[in-house]
């Protein structure tokens, strides 16, 4: 796994250097994706350097978990190249923006049904030998919500 990490980091580094030579540094960093690529490559190179230093010294003074994020960011770089994948990622992000509203709707439905259950079944006598016992009843609001869940 570490060998593949080094190989891909080397390939991305060569790609970045060739782009900087072709576009000149001033024009290369004008594009946001190129700046993102450079950040990923520099972070990955630092990750490899810190990992190699820590493995040779056998000391874990430097926490390298932050630099492991650059491996995940490389996936974002690769996924952003395809139009279909980009549309899928955009849809995924937009669906997360609606998630709080869906959670609020579900909470409101639970609240309504818990109140209806308390009004309808709240006065039913508890019997230990049946399914209506001290854990399964609508006598209090928290128990009603838990029973609905």
XYZ file of C-alpha atoms in Angstrom:
149
model
C 0.000 0.000 0.000
C 2.817 2.381 0.841
C 4.527 1.513 -2.438
C 1.383 2.390 -4.405
C 1.066 5.620 -2.438
C 4.623 6.552 -3.405
C 4.072 5.615 -7.063
C 0.895 7.664 -7.405
C 2.394 10.589 -5.519
C 5.355 10.464 -7.895
C 3.045 10.434 -10.921
C 1.015 13.356 -9.595
C 4.235 15.254 -8.838
C 5.503 14.717 -12.390
C 2.129 15.848 -13.748
C 2.206 19.000 -11.612
C 5.789 19.862 -12.619
C 5.030 19.356 -16.319
C 1.936 21.563 -16.063
C 3.897 24.283 -14.266
C 6.560 24.169 -16.990
C 3.939 24.241 -19.763
C 1.650 26.939 -18.352
C 4.225 28.961 -16.394
C 3.657 29.313 -12.631
C 1.586 32.498 -12.861
C -0.963 30.975 -15.270
C -0.870 27.558 -13.604
C -2.068 28.875 -10.244
C -4.843 31.000 -11.797
C -6.963 27.860 -12.208
C -8.564 26.690 -8.954
C -8.245 22.995 -9.880
C -4.520 23.387 -10.510
C -4.106 25.037 -7.112
C -6.090 22.193 -5.554
C -3.856 19.665 -7.354
C -0.724 21.418 -6.109
C -2.040 21.394 -2.537
C -2.763 17.665 -2.778
C 0.669 16.886 -4.232
C 2.531 18.943 -1.625
C 0.489 17.378 1.177
C 1.116 13.881 -0.173
C 4.858 14.513 -0.463
C 4.913 15.792 3.128
C 2.918 12.700 4.184
C 5.476 10.383 2.588
C 8.406 12.328 4.051
C 6.955 12.335 7.573
C 6.057 8.644 7.313
C 9.577 7.747 6.199
C 11.185 9.835 8.964
C 8.916 8.314 11.618
C 9.470 4.759 10.385
C 13.250 5.163 10.386
C 13.362 6.729 13.858
C 10.618 4.497 15.347
C 9.151 7.495 17.141
C 5.618 8.741 16.843
C 6.140 12.324 17.957
C 4.502 13.729 14.846
C 0.864 12.909 14.259
C 0.486 12.064 10.592
C -3.257 11.460 10.522
C -3.821 14.931 9.059
C -1.630 14.130 6.083
C -3.605 10.941 5.416
C -6.482 13.203 4.325
C -4.525 14.039 1.190
C -5.005 10.459 0.012
C -8.763 10.974 0.144
C -8.465 14.351 -1.564
C -6.760 12.621 -4.498
C -9.982 10.661 -5.029
C -11.908 13.935 -5.251
C -9.396 15.098 -7.857
C -9.864 11.953 -9.938
C -13.649 11.901 -9.560
C -13.981 15.519 -10.643
C -12.612 14.729 -14.111
C -15.646 12.739 -15.312
C -18.864 14.567 -16.174
C -21.147 11.770 -14.965
C -19.314 11.406 -11.662
C -19.343 15.188 -11.190
C -23.129 15.219 -11.661
C -23.485 12.351 -9.202
C -21.340 14.140 -6.597
C -23.297 17.382 -7.095
C -26.569 15.492 -6.561
C -25.145 13.827 -3.447
C -24.102 17.191 -1.964
C -27.452 18.796 -2.801
C -29.317 15.914 -1.162
C -27.410 16.515 2.075
C -28.629 20.117 2.078
C -32.236 18.867 2.261
C -31.472 16.333 5.003
C -32.280 18.651 7.971
C -35.723 19.353 6.530
C -36.417 15.632 6.117
C -35.269 15.007 9.702
C -37.550 17.810 10.921
C -40.495 16.305 9.035
C -39.849 12.875 10.567
C -39.563 14.425 14.048
C -42.888 16.231 13.552
C -44.577 12.990 12.460
C -43.173 11.177 15.510
C -44.406 14.004 17.753
C -47.914 13.916 16.283
C -48.245 10.134 16.518
C -46.791 10.091 20.054
C -49.405 12.622 21.206
C -52.192 10.684 19.460
C -50.936 7.465 21.057
C -50.827 9.102 24.494
C -54.405 10.338 24.097
C -55.681 7.024 22.760
C -53.699 4.416 24.705
C -52.297 6.377 27.659
C -54.884 5.164 30.175
C -54.609 1.460 29.349
C -53.811 -0.568 32.475
C -50.362 -2.133 32.592
C -50.163 -5.908 32.910
C -46.841 -7.640 33.415
C -47.805 -10.879 31.690
C -48.777 -9.161 28.407
C -47.075 -6.976 25.848
C -48.441 -3.873 27.599
C -45.980 -3.540 30.457
C -43.919 -0.765 32.028
C -41.601 -0.614 28.974
C -44.222 -0.737 26.209
C -46.851 1.900 26.851
C -47.990 5.360 25.868
C -48.294 6.825 29.385
C -45.480 9.383 29.024
C -44.171 11.252 26.001
C -40.618 9.771 26.045
C -42.036 6.245 26.306
C -44.457 6.960 23.462
C -41.673 8.224 21.178
C -39.465 5.270 22.101
C -42.304 2.858 21.387
C -42.898 4.465 17.987
C -39.221 4.270 17.150
